[in-house]
Coordinates of C-alpha atoms in Angstrom, one line a residue:
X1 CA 90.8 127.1 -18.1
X2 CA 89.5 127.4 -14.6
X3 CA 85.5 127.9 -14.1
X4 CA 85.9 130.0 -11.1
X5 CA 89.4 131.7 -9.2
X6 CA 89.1 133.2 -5.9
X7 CA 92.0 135.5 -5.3
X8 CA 94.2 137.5 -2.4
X9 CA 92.2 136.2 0.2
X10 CA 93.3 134.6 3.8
X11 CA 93.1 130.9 2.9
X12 CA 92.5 128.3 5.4
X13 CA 93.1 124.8 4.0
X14 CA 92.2 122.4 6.5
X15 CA 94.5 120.3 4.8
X16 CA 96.6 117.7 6.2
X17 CA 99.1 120.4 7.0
X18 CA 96.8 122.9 8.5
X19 CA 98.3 125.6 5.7
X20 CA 97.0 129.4 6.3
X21 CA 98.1 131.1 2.7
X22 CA 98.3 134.9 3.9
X23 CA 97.7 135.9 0.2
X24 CA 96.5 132.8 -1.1
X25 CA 94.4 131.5 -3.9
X26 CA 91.8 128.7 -4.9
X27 CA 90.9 127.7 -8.6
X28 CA 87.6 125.5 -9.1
X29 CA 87.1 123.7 -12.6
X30 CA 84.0 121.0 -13.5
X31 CA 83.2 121.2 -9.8
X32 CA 86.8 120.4 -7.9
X33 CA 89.4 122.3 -6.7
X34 CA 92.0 122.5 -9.3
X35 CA 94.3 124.9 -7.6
X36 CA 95.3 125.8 -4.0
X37 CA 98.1 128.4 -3.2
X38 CA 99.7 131.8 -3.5
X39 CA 97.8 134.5 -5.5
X40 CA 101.1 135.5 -7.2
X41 CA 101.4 132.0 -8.7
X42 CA 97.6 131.9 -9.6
X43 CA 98.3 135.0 -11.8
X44 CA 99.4 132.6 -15.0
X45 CA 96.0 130.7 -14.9
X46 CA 92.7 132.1 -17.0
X47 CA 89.0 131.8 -15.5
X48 CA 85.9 132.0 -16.6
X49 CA 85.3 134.0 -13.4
X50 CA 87.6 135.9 -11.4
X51 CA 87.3 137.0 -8.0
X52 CA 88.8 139.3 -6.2
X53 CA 88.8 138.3 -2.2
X54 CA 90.8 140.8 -0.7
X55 CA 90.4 141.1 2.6
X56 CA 88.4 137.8 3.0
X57 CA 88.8 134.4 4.9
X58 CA 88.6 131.8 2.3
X59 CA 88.0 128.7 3.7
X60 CA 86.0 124.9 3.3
X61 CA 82.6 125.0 3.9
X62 CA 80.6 123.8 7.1
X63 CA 79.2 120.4 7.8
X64 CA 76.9 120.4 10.0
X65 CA 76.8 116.4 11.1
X66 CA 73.1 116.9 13.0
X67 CA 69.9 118.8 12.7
X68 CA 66.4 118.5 12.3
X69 CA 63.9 118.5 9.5
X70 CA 60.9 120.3 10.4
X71 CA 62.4 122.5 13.7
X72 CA 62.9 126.1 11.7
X73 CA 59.3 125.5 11.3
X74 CA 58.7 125.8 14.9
X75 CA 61.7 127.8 17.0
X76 CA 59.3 130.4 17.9
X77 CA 56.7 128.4 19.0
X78 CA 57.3 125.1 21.9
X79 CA 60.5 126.8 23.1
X80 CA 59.4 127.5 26.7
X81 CA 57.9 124.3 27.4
X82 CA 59.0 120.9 29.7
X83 CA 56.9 118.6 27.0
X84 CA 59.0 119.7 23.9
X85 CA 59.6 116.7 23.0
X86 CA 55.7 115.0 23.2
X87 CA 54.8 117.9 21.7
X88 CA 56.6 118.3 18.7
X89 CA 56.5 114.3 17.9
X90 CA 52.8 114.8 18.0
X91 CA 52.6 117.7 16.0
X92 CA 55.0 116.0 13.4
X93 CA 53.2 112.5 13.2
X94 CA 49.5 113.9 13.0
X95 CA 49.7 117.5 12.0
X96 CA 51.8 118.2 8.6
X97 CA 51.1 118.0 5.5
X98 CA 52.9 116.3 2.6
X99 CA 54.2 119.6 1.4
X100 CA 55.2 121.1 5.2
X101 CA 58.4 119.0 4.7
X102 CA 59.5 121.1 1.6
X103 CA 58.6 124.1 2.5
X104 CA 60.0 124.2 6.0
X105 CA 63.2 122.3 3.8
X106 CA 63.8 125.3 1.9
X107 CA 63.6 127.2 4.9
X108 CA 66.2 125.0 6.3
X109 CA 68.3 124.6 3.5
X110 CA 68.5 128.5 3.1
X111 CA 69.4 129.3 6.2
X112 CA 72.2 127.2 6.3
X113 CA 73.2 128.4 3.3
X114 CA 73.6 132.2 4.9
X115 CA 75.6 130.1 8.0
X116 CA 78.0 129.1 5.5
X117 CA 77.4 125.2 6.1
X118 CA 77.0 123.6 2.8
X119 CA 76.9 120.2 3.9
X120 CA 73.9 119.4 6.2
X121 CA 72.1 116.4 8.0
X122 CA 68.7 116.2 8.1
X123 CA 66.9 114.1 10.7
X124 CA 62.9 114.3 9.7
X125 CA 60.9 115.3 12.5
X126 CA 61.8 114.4 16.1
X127 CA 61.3 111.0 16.2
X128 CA 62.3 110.7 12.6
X129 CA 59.4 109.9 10.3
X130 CA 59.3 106.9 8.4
X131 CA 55.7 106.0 7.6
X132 CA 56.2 106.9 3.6
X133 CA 59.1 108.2 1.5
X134 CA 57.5 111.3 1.3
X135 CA 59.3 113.4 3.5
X136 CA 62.6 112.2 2.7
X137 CA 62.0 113.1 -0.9
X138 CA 60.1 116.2 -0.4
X139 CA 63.1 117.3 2.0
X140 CA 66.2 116.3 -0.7
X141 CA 63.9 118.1 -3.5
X142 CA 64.4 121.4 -1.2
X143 CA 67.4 120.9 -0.2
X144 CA 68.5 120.6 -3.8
X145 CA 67.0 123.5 -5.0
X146 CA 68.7 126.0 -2.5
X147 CA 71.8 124.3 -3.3
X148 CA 72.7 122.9 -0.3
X149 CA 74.4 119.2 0.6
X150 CA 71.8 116.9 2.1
X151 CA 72.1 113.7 4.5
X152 CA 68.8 112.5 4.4
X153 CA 68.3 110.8 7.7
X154 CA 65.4 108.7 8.6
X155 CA 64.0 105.2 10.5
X156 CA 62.1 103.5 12.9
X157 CA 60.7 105.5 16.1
X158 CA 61.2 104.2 19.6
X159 CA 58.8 101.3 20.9
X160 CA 56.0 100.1 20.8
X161 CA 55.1 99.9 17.6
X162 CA 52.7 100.4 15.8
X163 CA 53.0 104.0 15.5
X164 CA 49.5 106.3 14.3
X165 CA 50.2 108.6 11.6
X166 CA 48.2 111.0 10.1
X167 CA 48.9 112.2 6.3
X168 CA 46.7 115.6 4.6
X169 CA 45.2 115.5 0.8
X170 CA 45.4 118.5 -0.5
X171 CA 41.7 119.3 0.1
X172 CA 43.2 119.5 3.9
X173 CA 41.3 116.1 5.3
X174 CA 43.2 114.1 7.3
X175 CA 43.4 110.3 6.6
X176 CA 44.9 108.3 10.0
X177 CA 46.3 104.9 10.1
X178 CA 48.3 102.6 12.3
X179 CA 51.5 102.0 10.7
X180 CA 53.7 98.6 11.3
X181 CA 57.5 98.5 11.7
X182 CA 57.8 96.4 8.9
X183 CA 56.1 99.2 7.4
X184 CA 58.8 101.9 8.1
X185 CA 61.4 99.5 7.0
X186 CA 60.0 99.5 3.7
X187 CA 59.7 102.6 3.5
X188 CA 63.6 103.1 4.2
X189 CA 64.6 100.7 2.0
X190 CA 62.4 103.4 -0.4
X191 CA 64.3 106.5 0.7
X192 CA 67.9 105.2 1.0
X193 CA 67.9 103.3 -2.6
X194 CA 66.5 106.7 -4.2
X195 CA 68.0 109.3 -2.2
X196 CA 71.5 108.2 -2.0
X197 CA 73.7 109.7 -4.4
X198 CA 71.1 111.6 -5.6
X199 CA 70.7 115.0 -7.3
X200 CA 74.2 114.6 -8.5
X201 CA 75.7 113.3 -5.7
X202 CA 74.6 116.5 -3.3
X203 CA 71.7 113.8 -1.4
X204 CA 72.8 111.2 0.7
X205 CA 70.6 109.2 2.3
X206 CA 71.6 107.4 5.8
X207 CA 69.6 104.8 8.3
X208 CA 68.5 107.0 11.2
X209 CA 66.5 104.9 14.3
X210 CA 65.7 107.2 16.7
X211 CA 68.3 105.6 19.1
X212 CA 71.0 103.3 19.4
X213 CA 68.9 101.1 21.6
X214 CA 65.1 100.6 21.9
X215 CA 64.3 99.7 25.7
X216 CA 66.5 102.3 27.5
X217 CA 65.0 105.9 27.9
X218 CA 65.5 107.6 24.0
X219 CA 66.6 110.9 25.2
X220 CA 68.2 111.0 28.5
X221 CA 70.8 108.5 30.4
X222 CA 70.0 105.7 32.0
X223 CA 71.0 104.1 35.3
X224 CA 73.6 101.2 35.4
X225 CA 70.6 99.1 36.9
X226 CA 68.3 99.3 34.3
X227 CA 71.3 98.7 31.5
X228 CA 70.9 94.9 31.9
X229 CA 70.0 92.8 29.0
X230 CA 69.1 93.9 25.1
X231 CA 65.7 92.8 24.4
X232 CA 64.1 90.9 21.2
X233 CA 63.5 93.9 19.3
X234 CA 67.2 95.3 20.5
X235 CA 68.3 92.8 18.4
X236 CA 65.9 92.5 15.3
X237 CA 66.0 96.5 15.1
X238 CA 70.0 96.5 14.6
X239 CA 69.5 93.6 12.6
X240 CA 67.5 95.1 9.9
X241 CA 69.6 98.8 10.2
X242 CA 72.6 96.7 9.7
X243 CA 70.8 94.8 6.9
X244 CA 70.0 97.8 4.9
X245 CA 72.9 99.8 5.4
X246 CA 75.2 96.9 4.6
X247 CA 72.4 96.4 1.0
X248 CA 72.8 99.8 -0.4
X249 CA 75.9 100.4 1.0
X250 CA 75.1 103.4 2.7
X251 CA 76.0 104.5 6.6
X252 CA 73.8 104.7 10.1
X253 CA 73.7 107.4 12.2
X254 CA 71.4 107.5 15.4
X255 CA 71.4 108.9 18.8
X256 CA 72.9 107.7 21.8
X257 CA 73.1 108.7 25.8
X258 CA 74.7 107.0 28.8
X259 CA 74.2 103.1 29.0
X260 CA 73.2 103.0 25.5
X261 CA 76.6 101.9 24.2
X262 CA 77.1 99.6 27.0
X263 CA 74.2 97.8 26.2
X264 CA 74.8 98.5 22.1
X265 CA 77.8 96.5 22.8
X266 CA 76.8 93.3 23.9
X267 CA 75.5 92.9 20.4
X268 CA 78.8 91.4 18.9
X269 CA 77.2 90.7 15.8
X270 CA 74.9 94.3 14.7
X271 CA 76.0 96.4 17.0
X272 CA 75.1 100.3 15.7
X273 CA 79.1 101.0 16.7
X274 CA 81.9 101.5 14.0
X275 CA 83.6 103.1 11.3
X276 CA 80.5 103.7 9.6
X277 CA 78.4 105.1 12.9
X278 CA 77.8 108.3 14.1
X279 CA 75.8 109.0 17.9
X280 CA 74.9 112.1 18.3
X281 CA 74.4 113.5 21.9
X282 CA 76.2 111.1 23.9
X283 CA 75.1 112.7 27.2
X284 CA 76.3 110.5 30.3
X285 CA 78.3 108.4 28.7
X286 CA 80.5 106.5 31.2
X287 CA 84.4 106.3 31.1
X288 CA 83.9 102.6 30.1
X289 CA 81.3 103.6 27.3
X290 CA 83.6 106.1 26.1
X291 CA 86.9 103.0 25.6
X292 CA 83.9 101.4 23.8
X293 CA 83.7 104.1 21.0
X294 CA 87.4 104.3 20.6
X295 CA 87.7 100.6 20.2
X296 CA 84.9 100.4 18.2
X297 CA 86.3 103.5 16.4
X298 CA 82.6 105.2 16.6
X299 CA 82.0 108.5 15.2
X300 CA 80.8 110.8 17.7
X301 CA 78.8 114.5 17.2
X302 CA 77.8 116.8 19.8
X303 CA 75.5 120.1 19.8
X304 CA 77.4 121.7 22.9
X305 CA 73.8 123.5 25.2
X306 CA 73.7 124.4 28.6
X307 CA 72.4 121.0 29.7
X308 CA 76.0 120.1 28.9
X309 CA 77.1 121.8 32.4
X310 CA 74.8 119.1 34.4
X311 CA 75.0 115.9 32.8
X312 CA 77.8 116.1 29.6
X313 CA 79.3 114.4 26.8
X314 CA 82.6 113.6 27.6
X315 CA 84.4 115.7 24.9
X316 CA 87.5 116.0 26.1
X317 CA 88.4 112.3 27.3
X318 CA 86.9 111.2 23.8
X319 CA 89.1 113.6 22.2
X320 CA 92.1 112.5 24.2
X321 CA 91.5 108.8 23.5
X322 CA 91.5 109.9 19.2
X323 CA 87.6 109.6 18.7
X324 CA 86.4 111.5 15.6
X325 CA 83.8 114.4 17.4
X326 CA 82.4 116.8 15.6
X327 CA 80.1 119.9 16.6
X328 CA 76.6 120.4 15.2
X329 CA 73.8 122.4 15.5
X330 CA 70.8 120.0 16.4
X331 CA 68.7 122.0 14.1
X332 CA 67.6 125.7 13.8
X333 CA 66.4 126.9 17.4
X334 CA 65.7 130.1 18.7
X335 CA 68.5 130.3 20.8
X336 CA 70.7 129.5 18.2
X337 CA 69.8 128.6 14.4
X338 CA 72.2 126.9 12.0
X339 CA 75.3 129.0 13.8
X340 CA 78.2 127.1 13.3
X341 CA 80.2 130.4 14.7
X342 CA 78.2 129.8 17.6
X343 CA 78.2 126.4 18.2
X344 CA 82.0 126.5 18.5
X345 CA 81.3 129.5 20.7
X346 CA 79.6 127.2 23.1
X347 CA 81.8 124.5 23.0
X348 CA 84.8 126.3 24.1
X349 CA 82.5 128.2 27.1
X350 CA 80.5 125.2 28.3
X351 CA 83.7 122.3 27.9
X352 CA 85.7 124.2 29.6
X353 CA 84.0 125.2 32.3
X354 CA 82.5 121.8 32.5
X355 CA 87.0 121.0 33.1
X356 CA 87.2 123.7 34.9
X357 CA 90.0 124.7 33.0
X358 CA 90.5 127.6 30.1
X359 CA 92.7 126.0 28.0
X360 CA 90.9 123.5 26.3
X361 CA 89.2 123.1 22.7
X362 CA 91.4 126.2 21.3
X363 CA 90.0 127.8 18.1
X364 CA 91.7 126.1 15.9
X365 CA 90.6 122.7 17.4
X366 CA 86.8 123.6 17.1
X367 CA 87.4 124.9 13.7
X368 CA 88.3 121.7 12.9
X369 CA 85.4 120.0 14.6
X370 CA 82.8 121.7 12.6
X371 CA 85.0 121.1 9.0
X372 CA 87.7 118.0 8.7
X373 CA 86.9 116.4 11.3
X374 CA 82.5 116.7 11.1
X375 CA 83.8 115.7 7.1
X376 CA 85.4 112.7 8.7
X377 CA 82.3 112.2 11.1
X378 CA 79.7 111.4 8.3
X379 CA 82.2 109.4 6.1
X380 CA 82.8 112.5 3.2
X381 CA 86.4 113.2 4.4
X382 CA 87.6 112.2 1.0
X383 CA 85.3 114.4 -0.4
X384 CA 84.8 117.7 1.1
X385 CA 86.2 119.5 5.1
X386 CA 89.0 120.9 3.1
X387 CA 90.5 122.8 0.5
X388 CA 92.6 120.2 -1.4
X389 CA 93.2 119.6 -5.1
X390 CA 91.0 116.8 -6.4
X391 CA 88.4 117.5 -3.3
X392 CA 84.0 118.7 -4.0
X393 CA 84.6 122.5 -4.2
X394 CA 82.7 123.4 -1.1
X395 CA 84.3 127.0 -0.2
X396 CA 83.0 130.1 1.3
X397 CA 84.4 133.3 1.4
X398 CA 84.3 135.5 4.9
X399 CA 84.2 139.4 4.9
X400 CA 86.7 140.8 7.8
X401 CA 85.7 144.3 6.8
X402 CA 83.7 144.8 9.8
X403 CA 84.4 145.9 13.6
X404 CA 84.1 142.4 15.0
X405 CA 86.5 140.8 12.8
X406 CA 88.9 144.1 12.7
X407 CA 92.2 144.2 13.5
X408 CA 93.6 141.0 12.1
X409 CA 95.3 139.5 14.8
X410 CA 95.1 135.4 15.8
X411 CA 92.5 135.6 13.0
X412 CA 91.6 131.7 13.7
X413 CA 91.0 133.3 17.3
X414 CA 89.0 136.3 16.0
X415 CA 86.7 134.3 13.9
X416 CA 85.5 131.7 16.2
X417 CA 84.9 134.5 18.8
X418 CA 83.7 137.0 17.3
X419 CA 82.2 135.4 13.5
X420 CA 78.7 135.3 12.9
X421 CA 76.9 134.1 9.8
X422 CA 76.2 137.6 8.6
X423 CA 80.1 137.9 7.5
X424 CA 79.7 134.8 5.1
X425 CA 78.9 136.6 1.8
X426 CA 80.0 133.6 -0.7
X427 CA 79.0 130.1 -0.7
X428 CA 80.3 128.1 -3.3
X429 CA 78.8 124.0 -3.6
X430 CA 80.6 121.6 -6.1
X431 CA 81.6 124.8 -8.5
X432 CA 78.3 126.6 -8.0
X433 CA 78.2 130.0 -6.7
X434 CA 75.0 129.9 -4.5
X435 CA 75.5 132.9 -2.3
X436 CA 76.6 135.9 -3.7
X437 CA 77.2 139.2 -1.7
X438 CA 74.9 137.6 0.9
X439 CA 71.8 137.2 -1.6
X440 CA 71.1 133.3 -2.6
X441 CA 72.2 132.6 -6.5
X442 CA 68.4 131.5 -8.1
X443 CA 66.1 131.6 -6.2
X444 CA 63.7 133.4 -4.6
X445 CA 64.7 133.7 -1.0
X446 CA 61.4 136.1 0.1
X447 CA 58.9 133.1 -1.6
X448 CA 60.6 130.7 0.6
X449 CA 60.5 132.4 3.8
X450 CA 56.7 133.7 3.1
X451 CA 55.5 130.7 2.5
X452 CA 57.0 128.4 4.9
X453 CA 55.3 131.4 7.5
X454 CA 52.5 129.9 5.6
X455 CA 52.5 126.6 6.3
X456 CA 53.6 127.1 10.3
X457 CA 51.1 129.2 10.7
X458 CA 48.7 126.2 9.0
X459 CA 50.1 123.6 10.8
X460 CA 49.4 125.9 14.4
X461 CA 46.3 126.2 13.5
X462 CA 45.4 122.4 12.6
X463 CA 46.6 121.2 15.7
X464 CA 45.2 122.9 18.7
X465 CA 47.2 121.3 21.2
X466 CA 49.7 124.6 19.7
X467 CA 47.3 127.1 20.7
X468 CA 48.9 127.5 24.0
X469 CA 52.3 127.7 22.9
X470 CA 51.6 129.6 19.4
X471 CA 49.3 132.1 20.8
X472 CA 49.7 132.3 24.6
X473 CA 47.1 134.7 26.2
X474 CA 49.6 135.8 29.0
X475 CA 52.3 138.1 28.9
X476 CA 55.7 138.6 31.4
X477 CA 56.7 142.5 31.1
X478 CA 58.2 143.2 34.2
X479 CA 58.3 139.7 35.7
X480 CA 61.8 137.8 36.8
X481 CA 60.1 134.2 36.2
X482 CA 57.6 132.5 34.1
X483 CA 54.8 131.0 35.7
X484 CA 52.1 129.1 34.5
X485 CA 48.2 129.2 35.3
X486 CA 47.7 126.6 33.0
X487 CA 48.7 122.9 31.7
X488 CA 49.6 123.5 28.1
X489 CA 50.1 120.8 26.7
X490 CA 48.1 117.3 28.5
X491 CA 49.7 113.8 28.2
X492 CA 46.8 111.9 28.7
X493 CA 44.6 113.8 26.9
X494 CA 47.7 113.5 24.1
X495 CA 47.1 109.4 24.7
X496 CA 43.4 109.6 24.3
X497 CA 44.1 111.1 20.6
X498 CA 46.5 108.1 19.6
X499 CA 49.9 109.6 21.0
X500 CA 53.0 107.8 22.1
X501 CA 56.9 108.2 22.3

């Protein structure tokens, strides 16, 4: 007997064939799919639950192969700001408490689980923080709680170390220390050999430096000239992610622009390239840099923005040469959120303009981007980016009975045009109904949105330098551009008070 039959629904596989079942079926039992096929053979089977899907899209579940920790926290408040990234790295390594990152990780967690991705990474912070395993465990306890896949990612921020942090007691004082980067490798030795595989099985845990390579720019390309020589701490910092990695036989994903990979690659030896790599980003990566990842056979992930159009990832030649790419989210913005619908949206408008040319990345290729193949790109293609006997029974169920999705024609084409996370009203993970009818399965979705508005609105209030941005005194009715009477946020006042990126 079957725990759970969905019935006469649409049913895209994802499978190896690519099979659409026009009245199609999926059977789940202890947590698997048991059963993929036509509704009239699914007739002779019992279930412990039946339901009836007519006039849904059934179909795997999202993996979103990068995003943020902490960011839902935050979309409405540093979004109209040059210094975002100062900023928020401030904010995250002096200004949240202990409990922040379960709270904003329910937050998180949830609304993925409305986006229909069931299968999430989780970079903590910015720069990630690594100073104690607190984070990392408070995050997976959220995560699992919501029901909701978690890749815990997390390491060492960018030079020079030592980093300050600042960690609240509960009585809200604030205890600062200067924190080694032996420290943080300790620490990550902590969260990987806990997390992964935790929660049964829905927590992984993956080493997550901040980038690829430590004496380039972190965040931007750099210039041929100034991609010369790794340093000292190049080396030792691949050294040890490739030394715990390799220990608890786990995988590495970091971030990567143009020139990192060039200079990644004179490492022979510990090189953060391979199989069991994924860069995110990837902005201005040279043709060269891009023969690199497909020799290395690099994983590569992408969240397609506007920035795309003046200094991109090279996509389309990666996808031409077979790299593994997959489309993410970056984390819940205000321009966006955890919208895989829109994500592929953006990839098709931006990538082909970017190629001047229509007629690449065709829905069904972006569909793939952001199941199989972001499956593939975190190393769980054997587990979960399709409907296949044997496979984690990720699913979720898509209503068409709306006017976006209406009529039925090139539906592949219909729902990555027109789809928005509003028309997901079932998420299944492992077995487990967690969305129901649109309404999370146990828990208590308006708790968890109150009171991570409760610990924003704390953590604004702790750290002035937010005021600005949080609770800005001007207003722009009527006005075609946004100008500014005042500095908002102050980098060397921000280096007086300990901070550094």
């Amino acid at each position: 007997m079957y725990d759970l039959l969905l019935t006469n629904a649409v049913v895209i596989t994802m499978d190896e064939k690519r099979r659409v079942i026009e009245n199609g079926a999926v059977g789940v039992k202890d947590g698997r799919i048991a059963f993929v096929g036509d509704s009239m053979e699914a007739e002779q089977f019992e279930a412990k639950e039946v339901l009836d899907c007519k006039d849904h899209v059934v179909m795997p579940g999202f993996v979103d192969a990068h995003g943020h920790g902490g960011h839902s926290a935050f979309k409405s408040i540093v979004d109209l700001t040059s210094y975002w990234m100062p900023v928020m790295t401030h904010t995250y390594k002096n200004y949240i408490t202990d409990g922040f990152w379960y709270n904003e990780g329910r937050l998180s967690a949830l609304e993925r689980l409305h986006a229909g991705v069931t299968t999430g990474v989780c970079v903590l912070g910015s720069q990630p923080r690594c100073d104690s395993p607190v984070p990392a465990f408070n995050n997976a306890r959220a995560y699992a709680e919501v029901g909701v896949k978690d890749i815990v990612c997390t390491g060492p921020c960018h030079v020079p170390w030592p980093h300050r942090f600042s960690r609240y007691t509960e009585d809200g004082e604030r205890h600062m220390s200067q924190v080694s980067y032996e420290t943080v490798l300790e620490s990550l030795e902590t969260v990987v050999s806990e997390l992964n595989h935790a929660n049964n099985d829905r927590t992984r845990a993956y080493v997550a430096p901040f980038g690829a390579v430590t004496s380039v720019d972190p965040s931007a390309p750099t210039s041929a000239d100034r991609c010369v020589k790794l340093t000292e701490h190049d080396l030792k910092q691949a050294r040890d992610m490739r030394r715990i990695a390799e220990k608890y036989n786990t995988r590495i994903h970091t971030d990567a622009f143009g020139g990192m990979v060039h200079l990644a690659y004179q490492d022979k030896e510990n090189a953060l390239l391979g199989p069991d790599v994924h860069l995110q980003h990837c902005t201005g990566l040279s043709f060269d840099e891009a023969l690199i990842i497909q020799k290395t056979d690099t994983h590569i992930s992408v969240a397609p923005g506007m920035r795309q159009l003046v200094n991109r990832t090279p996509v389309i030649e990666l996808l031409e040469l077979g790299v593994t790419v997959a489309l993410t989210t970056d984390g819940s913005m205000l321009t966006s959120g955890f919208d895989m619908f829109d994500a592929m949206k953006r990839a098709q408008m931006i990538f082909r303009r970017a190629m001047n040319d229509d007629y690449y990345l065709p829905a069904e290729k972006v569909l793939e981007m952001t199941t199989i193949d972001a499956a593939r790109c975190v190393g769980l293609d054997e587990e979960i980016g399709s409907l296949e006997t044997g496979k984690r029974a990720d699913i979720i169920a898509i209503d068409l009975m709306n006017p976006r999705l209406m009529p039925r024609i090139n539906l592949i084409e219909t729902l990555i045009g027109n789809g928005h996370p509003s028309d997901v009203d079932l998420v299944v993970v492992d077995g487990e109904i967690r969305l129901r009818d649109g309404k999370a399965v146990g828990i208590n979705e308006r708790e968890i949105l109150l009171k991570a508005e409760e610990e924003a609105l704390e953590t604004a209030k702790r750290a002035k330098h937010l005021h600005p941005f949080a609770w800005p005194e001007k207003e722009h009715w009527g006005q075609t551009k946004i100008y500014f009477d005042e500095v908002r946020f102050d980098l060397d006042e921000n280096r007086k008070d300990g901070g550094h990126y």
